[in-house]
mmCIF file of C-alpha atoms in Angstrom:
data_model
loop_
_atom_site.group_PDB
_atom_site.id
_atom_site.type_symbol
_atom_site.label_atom_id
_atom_site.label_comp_id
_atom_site.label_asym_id
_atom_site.label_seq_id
_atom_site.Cartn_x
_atom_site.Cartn_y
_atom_site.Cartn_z
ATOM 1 C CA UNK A 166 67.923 161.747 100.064
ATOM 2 C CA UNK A 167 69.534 163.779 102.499
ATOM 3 C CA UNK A 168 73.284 162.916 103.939
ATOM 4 C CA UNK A 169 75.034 162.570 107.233
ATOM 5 C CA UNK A 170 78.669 162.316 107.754
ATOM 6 C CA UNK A 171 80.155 158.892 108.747
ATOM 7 C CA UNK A 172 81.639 159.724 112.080
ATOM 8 C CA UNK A 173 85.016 160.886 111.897
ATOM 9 C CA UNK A 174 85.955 159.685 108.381
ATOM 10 C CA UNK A 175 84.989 163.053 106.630
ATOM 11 C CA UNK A 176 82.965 160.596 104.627
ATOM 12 C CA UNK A 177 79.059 161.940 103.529
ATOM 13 C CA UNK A 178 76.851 158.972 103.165
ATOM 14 C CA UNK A 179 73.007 158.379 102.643
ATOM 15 C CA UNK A 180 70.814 157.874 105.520
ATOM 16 C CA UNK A 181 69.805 155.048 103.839
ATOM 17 C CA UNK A 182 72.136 152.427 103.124
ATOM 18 C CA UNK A 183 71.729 149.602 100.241
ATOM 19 C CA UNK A 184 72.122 146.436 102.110
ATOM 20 C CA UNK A 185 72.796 143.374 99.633
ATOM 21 C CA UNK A 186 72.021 140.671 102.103
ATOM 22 C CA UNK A 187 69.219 139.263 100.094
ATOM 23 C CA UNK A 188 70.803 139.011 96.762
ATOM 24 C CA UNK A 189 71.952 135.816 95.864
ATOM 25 C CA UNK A 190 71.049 132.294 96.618
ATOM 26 C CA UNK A 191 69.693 133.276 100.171
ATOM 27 C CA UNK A 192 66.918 135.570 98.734
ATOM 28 C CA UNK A 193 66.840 136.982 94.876
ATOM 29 C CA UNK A 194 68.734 134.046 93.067
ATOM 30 C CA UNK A 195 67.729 136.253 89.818
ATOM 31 C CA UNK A 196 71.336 138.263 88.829
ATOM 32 C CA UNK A 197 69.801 140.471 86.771
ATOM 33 C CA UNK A 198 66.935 141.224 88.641
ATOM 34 C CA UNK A 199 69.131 141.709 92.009
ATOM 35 C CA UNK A 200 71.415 144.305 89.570
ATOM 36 C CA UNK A 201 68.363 146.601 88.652
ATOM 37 C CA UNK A 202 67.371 146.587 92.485
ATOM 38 C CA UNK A 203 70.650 148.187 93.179
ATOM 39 C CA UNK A 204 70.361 150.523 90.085
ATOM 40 C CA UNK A 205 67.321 151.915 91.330
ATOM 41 C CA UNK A 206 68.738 152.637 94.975
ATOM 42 C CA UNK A 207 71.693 154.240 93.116
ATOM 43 C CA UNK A 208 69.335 156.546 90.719
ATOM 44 C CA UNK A 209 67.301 157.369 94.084
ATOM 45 C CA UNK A 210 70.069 159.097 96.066
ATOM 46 C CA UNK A 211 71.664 156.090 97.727
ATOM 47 C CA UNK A 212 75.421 155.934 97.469
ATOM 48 C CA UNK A 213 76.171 153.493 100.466
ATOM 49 C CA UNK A 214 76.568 149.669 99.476
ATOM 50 C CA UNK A 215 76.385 147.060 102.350
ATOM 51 C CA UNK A 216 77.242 143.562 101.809
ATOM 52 C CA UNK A 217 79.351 140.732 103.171
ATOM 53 C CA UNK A 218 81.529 138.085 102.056
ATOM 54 C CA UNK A 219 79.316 135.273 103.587
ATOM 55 C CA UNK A 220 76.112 136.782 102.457
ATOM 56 C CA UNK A 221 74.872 133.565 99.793
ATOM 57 C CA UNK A 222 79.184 132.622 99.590
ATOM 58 C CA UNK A 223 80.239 135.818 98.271
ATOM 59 C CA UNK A 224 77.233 135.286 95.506
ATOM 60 C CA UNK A 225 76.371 138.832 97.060
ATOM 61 C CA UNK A 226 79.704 140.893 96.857
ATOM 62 C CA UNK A 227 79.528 138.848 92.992
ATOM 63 C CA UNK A 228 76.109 140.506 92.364
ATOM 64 C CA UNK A 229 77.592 144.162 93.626
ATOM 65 C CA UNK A 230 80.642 144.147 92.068
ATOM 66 C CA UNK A 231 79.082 143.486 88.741
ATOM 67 C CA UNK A 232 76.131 146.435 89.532
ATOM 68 C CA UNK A 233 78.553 148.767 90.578
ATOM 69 C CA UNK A 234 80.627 148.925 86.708
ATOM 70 C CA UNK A 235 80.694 152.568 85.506
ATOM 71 C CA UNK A 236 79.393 153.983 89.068
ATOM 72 C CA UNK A 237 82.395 152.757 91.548
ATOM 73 C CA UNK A 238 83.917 156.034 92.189
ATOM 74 C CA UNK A 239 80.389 157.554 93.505
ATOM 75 C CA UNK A 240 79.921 154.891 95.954
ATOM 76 C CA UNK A 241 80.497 154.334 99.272
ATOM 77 C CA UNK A 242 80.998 150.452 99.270
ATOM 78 C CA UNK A 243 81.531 148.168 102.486
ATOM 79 C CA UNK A 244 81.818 144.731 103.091
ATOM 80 C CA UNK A 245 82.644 142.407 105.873
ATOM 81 C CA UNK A 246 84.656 139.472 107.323
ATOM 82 C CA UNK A 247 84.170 136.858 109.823
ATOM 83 C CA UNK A 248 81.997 134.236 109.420
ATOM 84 C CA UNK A 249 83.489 131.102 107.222
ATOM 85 C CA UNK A 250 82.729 130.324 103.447
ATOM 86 C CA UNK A 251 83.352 126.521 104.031
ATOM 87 C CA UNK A 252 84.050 124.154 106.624
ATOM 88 C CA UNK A 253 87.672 124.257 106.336
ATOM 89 C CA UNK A 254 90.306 125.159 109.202
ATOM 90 C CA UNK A 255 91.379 128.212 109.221
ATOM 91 C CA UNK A 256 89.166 129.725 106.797
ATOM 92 C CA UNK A 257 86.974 132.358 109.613
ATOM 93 C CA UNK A 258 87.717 134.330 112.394
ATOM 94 C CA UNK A 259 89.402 137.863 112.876
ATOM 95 C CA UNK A 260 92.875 136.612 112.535
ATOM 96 C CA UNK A 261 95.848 138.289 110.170
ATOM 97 C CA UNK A 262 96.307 134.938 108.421
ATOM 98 C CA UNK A 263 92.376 134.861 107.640
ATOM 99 C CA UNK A 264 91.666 138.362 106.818
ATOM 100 C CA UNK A 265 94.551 138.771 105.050
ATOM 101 C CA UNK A 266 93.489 136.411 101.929
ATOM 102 C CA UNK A 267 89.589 137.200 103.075
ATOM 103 C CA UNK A 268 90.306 140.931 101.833
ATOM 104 C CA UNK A 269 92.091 139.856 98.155
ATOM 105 C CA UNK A 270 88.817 137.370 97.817
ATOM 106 C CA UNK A 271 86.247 140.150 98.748
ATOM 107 C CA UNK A 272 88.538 142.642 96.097
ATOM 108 C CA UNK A 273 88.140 140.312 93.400
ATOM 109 C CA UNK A 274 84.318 139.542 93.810
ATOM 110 C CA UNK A 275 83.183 143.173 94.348
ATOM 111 C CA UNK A 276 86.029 144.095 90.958
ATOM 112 C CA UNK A 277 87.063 146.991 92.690
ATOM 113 C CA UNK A 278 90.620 147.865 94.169
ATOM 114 C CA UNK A 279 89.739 149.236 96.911
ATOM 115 C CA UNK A 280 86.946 148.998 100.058
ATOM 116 C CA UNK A 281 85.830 151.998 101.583
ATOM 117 C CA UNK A 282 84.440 150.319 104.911
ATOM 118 C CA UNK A 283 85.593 146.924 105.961
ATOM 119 C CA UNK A 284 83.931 145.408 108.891
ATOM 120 C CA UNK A 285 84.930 143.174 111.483
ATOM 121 C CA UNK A 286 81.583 141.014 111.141
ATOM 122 C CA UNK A 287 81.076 139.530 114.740
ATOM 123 C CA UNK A 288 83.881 139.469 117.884
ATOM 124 C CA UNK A 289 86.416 136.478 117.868
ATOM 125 C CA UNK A 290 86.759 135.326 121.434
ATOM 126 C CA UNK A 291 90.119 133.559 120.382
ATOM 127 C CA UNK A 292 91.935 136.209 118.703
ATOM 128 C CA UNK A 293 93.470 139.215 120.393
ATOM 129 C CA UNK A 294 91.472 142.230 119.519
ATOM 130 C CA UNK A 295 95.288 143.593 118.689
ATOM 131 C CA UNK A 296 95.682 141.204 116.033
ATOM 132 C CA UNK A 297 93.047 141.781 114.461
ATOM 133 C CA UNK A 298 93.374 146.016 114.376
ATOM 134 C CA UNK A 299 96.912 145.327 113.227
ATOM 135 C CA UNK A 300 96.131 144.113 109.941
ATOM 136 C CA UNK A 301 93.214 146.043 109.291
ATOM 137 C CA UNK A 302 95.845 148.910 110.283
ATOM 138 C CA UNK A 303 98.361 147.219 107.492
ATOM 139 C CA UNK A 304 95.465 147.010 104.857
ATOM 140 C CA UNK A 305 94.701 150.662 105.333
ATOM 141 C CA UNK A 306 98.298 151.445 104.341
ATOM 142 C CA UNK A 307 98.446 149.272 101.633
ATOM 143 C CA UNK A 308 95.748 150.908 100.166
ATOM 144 C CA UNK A 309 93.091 147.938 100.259
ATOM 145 C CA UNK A 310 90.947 149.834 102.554
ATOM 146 C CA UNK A 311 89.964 153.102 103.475
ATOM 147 C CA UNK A 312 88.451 153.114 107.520
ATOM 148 C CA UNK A 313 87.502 149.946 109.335
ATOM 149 C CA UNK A 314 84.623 149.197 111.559
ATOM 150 C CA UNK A 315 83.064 146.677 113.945
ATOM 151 C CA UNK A 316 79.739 144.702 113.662
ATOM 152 C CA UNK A 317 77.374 143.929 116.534
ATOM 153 C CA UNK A 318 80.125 144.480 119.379
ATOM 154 C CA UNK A 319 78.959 144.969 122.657
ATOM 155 C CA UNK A 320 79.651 148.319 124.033
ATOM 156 C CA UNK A 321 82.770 146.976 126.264
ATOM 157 C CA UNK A 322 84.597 145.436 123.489
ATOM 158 C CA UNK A 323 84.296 148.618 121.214
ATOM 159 C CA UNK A 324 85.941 150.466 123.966
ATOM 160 C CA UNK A 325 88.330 147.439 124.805
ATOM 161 C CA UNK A 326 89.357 147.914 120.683
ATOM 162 C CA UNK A 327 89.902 151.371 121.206
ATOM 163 C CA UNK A 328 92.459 151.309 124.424
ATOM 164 C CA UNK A 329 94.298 148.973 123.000
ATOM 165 C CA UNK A 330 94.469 151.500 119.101
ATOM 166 C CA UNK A 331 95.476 154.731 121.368
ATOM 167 C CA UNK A 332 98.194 152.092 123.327
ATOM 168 C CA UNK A 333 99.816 150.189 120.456
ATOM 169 C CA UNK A 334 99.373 153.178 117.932
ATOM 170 C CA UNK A 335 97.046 151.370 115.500
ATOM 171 C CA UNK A 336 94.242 152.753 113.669
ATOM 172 C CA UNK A 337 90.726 152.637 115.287
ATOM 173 C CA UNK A 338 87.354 151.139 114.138
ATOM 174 C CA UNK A 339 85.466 153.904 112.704
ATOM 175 C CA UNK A 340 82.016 152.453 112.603
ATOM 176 C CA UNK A 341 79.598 150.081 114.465
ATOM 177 C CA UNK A 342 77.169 148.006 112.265
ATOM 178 C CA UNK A 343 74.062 147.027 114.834
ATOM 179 C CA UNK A 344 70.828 145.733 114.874
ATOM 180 C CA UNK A 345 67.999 148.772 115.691
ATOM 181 C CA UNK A 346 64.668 148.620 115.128
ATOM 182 C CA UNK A 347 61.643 149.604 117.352
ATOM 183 C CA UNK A 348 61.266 146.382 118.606
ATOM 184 C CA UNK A 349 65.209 145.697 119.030
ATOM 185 C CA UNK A 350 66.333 148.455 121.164
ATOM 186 C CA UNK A 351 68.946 147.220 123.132
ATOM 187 C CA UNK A 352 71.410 149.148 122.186
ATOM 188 C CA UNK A 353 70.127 152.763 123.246
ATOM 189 C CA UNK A 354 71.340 151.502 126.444
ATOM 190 C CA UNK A 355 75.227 151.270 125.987
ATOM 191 C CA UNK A 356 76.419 150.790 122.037
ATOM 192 C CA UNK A 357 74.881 154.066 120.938
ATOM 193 C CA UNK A 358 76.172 156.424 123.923
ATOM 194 C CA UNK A 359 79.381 154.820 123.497
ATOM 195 C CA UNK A 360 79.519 155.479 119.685
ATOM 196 C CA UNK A 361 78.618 158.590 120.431
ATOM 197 C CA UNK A 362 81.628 159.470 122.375
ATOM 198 C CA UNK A 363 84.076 158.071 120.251
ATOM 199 C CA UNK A 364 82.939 159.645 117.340
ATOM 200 C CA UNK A 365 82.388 156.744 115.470
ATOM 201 C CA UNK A 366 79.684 156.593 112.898
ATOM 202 C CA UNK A 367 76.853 153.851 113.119
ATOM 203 C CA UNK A 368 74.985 152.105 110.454
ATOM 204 C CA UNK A 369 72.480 149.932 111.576
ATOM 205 C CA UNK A 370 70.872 147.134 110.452
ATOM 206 C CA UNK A 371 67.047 145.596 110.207
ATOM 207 C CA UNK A 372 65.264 148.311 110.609
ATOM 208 C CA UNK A 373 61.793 146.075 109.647
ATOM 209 C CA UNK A 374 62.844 143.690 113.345
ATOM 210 C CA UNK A 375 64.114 140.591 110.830
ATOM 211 C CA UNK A 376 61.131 141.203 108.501
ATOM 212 C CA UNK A 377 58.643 141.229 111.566
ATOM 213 C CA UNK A 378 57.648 144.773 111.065
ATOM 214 C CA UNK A 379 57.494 144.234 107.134
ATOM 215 C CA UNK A 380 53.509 144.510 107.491
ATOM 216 C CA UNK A 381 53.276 140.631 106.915
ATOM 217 C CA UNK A 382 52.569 139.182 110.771
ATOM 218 C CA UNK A 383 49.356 139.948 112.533
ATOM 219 C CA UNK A 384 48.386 137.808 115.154
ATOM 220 C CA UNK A 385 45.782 135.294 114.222
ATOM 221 C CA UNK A 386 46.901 135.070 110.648
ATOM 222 C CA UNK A 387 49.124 132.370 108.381
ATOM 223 C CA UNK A 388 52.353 132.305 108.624
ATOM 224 C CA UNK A 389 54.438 131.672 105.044
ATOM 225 C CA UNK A 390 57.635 130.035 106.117
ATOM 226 C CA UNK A 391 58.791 129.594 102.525
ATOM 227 C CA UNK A 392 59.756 132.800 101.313
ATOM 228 C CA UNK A 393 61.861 135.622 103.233
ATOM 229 C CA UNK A 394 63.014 135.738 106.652
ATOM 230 C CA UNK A 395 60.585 133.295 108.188
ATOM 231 C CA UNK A 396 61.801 130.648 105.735
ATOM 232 C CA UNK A 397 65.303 131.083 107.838
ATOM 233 C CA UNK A 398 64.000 131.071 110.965
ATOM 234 C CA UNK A 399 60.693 130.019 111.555
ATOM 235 C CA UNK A 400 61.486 130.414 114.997
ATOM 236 C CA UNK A 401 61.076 133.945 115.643
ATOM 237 C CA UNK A 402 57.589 134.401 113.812
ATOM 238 C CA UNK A 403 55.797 131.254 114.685
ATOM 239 C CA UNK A 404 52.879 133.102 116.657
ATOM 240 C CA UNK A 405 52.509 129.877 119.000
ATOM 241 C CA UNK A 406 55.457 129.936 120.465
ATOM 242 C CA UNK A 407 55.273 132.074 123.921
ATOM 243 C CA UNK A 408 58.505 134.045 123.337
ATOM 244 C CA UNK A 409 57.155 135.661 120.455
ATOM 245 C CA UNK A 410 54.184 136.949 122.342
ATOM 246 C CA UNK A 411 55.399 140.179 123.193
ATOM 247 C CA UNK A 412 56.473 140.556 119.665
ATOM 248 C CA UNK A 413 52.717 139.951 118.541
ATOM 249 C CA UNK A 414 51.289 142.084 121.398
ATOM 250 C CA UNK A 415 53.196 144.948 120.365
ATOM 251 C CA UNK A 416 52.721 144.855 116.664
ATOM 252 C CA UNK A 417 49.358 144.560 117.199
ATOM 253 C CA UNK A 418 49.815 148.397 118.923
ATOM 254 C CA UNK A 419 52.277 149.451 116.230
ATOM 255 C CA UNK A 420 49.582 148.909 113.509
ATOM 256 C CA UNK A 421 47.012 150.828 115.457
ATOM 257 C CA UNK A 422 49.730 154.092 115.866
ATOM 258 C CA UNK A 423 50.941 153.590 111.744
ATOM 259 C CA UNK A 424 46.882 154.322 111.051
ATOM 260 C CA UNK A 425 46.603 156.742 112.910
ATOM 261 C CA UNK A 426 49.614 158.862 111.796
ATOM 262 C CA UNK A 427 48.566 157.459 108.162
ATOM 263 C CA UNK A 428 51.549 156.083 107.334
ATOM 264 C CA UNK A 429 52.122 152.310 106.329
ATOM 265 C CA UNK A 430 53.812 149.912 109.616
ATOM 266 C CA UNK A 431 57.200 149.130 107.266
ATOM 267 C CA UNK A 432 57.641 153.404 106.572
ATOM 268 C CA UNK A 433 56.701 153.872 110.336
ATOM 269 C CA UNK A 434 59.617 151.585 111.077
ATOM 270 C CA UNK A 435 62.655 152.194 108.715
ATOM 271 C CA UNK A 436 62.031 156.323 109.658
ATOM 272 C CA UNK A 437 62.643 154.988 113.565
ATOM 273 C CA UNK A 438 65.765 154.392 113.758
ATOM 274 C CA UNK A 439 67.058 157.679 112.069
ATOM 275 C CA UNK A 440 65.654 159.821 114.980
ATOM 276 C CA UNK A 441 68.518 158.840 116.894
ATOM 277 C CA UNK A 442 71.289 161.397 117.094
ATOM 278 C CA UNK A 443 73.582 158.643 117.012
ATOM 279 C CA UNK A 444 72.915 156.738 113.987
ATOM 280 C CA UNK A 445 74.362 158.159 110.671
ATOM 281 C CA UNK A 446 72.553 155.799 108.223
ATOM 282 C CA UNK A 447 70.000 152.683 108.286
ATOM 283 C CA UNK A 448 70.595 150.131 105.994
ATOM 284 C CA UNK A 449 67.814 148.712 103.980
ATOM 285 C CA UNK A 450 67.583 145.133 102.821
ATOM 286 C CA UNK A 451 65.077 144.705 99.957
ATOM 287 C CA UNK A 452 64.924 141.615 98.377
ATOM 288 C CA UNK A 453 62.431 142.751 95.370
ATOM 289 C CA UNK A 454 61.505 146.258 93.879
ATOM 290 C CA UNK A 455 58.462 146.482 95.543
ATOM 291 C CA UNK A 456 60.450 146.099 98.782
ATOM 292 C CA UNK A 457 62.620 148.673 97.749
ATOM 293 C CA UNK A 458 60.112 151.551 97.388
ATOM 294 C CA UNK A 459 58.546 150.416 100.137
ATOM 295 C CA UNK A 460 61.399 151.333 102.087
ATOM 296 C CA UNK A 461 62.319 154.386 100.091
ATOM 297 C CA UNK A 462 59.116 155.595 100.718
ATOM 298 C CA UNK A 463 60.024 155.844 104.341
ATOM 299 C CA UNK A 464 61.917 158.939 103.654
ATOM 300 C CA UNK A 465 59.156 161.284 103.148
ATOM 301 C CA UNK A 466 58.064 160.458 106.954
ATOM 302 C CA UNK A 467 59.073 162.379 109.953
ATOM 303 C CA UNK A 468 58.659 161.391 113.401
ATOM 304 C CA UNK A 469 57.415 164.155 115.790
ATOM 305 C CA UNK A 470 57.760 163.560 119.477
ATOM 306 C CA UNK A 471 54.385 162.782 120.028
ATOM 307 C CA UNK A 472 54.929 159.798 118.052
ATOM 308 C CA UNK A 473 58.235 158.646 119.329
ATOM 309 C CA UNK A 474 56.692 158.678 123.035
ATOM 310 C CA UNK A 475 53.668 156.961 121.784
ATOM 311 C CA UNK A 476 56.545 154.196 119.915
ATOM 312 C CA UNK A 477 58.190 154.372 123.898
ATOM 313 C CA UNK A 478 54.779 153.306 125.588
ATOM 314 C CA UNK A 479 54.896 150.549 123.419
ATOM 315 C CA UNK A 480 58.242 149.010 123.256
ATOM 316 C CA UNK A 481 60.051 150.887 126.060
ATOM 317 C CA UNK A 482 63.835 152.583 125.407
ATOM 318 C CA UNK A 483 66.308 149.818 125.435
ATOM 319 C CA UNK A 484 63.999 146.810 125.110
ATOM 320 C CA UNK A 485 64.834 144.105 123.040
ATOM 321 C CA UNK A 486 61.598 142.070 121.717
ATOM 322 C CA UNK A 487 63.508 140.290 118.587
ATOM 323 C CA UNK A 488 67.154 139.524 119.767
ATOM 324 C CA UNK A 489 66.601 138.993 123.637
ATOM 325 C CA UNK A 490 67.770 135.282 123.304
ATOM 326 C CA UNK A 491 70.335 135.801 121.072
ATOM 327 C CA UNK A 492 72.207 139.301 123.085
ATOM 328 C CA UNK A 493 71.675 141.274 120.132
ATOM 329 C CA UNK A 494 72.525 139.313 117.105
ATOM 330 C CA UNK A 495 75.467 137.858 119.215
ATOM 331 C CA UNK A 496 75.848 135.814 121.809
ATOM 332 C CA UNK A 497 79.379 136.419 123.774
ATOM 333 C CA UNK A 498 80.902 132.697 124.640
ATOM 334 C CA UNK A 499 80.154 133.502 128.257
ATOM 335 C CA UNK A 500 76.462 133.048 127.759
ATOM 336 C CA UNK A 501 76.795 130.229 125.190
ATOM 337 C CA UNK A 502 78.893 128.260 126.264
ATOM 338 C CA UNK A 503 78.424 126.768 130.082
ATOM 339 C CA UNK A 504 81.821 125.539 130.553
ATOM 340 C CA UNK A 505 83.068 128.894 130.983
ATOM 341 C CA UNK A 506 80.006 130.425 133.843
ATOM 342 C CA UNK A 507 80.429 126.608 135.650
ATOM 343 C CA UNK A 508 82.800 125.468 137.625
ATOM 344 C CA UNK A 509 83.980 122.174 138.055
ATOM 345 C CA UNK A 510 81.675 119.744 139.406
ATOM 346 C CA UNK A 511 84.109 119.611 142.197
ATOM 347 C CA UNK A 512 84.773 123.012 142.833
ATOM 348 C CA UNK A 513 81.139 124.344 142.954
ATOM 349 C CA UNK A 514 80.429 123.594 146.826
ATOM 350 C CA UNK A 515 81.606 126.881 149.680
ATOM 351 C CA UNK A 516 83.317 123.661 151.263
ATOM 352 C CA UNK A 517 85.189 120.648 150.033
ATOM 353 C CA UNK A 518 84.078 117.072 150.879
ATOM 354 C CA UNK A 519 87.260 116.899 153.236
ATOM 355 C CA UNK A 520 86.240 120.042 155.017
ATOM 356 C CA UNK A 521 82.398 118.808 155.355
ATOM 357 C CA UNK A 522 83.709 115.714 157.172
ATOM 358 C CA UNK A 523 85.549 117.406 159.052
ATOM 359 C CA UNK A 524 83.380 119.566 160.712
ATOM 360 C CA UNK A 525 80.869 116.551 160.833
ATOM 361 C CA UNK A 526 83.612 114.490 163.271
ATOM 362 C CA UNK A 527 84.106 117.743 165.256
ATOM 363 C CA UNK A 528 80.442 118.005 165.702
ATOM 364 C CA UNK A 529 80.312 114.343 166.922
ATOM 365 C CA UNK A 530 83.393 114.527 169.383
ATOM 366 C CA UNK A 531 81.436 117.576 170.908
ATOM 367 C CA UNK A 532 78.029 115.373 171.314
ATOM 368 C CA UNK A 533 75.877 117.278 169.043
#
């Protein structure tokens, strides 16, 4: 396993990451099995753990926490906060009052006292980005948490969140969590350069496009929507629906270039996103030991350029074939919702009605 520093923290992490997304109720329901997953990552080299609070209801960060006994002090472990547990008020967002007992619940579940990474899961339209680097800025002086780091932000409000640190003297995300795969490349336009400049370090996430690039979808085969990703969203892998034709067409390609370089589709694609000189680490999401090596297995393959312009005929730099309806993995409130790209339906004419009939009279009194 080789290493990479995270960005400015000083911090040497594996280029793969451990992510713990499917353990729990969501994926592996099987404790035990989940714990040995994450004792074989260990025992391979990996010392980065990935989860998040809302991952199965903190059933994940429950699963880690107990894996992680004996071997804290080794590991690099980060979590997140956002998304809600329940359906009460209050309980989401990236507000103090929120992340403030958010962090104490995420301590007890992973049994640790302190979290190395703590990400910002998604952007919160209605809380100041200010607010929301001022208590992460508290927690890191209480000792809570080491560094702090954004998840799928677009490139503007990473930069936005770092004015505003250098202005009100607060500390700065460290780290952008996005989505990267070959057929999610979105953010070689803006997110990566950016990163780059900033010196922040990036971990990204599905590396196998959502499970599409897993080596499971070929066109003209069976879908099985009731195991994996495709039993949460059907959606994206349902080969009849037109906006998943490009994704077909191109896999189709990608499992021609895996045979010919001889290595399997999934290997092709979690070694893709590490030829980046802006990513520090991908994060791997296996849901069974099998899955696991599978992905492991990706280290021993290196990508010459022949092969990365072969993967650019294909999908071209900064296309996005998975996440094009969805911006990403987020969807910024101006897109979603209309009420804030539409005017009111009386202020959408160049004239008023007034002005209309007035020009209509003066057109009248002048006999046209």
């Amino acid at each position: 396993m080789n290493y990479r520093v995270l960005g400015a923290t000083g911090i040497e992490v594996s280029t793969y990451a451990l992510g713990a997304m499917m353990f729990g109720k969501i994926g592996n329901p099987d404790h035990a099995d989940s714990e040995r997953i994450i004792h074989a990552a260990l025992d391979a080299g990996i010392n980065f753990v990935d989860t998040a609070d809302m991952y199965s209801t903190g059933e994940s960060e429950g699963i880690v926490g107990k894996a992680l006994k004996g071997r804290r002090d080794d590991i690099v472990l980060a979590t997140k906060v956002h998304f809600s547990l329940d359906d009460q008020r209050n309980h989401g967002g990236n507000s103090r009052r929120y992340i403030t007992r958010a962090v104490e619940d995420s301590l007890r579940r992973l049994q640790t006292d302190w979290i190395d990474l703590y990400q910002v899961h998604r952007p919160d339209p209605t809380t100041d980005i200010e607010e929301t680097l001022g208590v992460l800025t508290d927690l890191v002086r209480a000792g809570k948490i080491r560094n702090f780091g954004c998840s799928t932000f677009p490139a503007e409000q990473i930069v936005e969140a770092w004015h505003v640190a250098e202005r009100r003297g607060l500390m700065k995300f460290r780290t952008e969590q996005p989505p990267y795969s070959i057929l999610t490349r979105n953010i070689e336009r803006a997110v990566l350069p950016t990163a780059q400049r900033l010196n922040m370090g990036v971990l990204t996430w599905s590396p196998l496009a959502w499970g599409f690039l897993s080596g499971k979808f070929r066109r003209g085969q069976e879908v099985d929507y009731s195991v994996g990703r495709a039993a949460l969203r059907a959606d994206r892998f349902d080969p009849s629906l037109p906006a998943n034709a490009a994704k077909y067409d191109a896999l189709e390609e990608l499992f021609k270039l895996a045979d010919e370089a001889g290595v399997t589709l999934p290997r092709l694609a979690t070694a893709f996103p590490l030829a980046h000189p802006g990513v520090t680490s991908v994060i791997i999401g296996p849901r069974t030991m099998d899955q696991l090596e599978s992905s492991l297995a990706g280290q021993e393959v290196t990508l010459d350029d022949a092969l990365l312009d072969r993967i650019d005929e294909i999908v071209p730099p900064g296309t996005d074939l998975v996440w094009v309806a969805e911006g990403g993995g987020w969807l910024p409130p101006a897109l979603s919702q209309p009420r804030l790209r539409r005017r009111t339906a009386d202020d959408r004419a160049a004239a008023s009605a007034d002005a209309e009939g007035d020009a209509g009279d003066a057109e009248a009194a002048a006999g046209k």
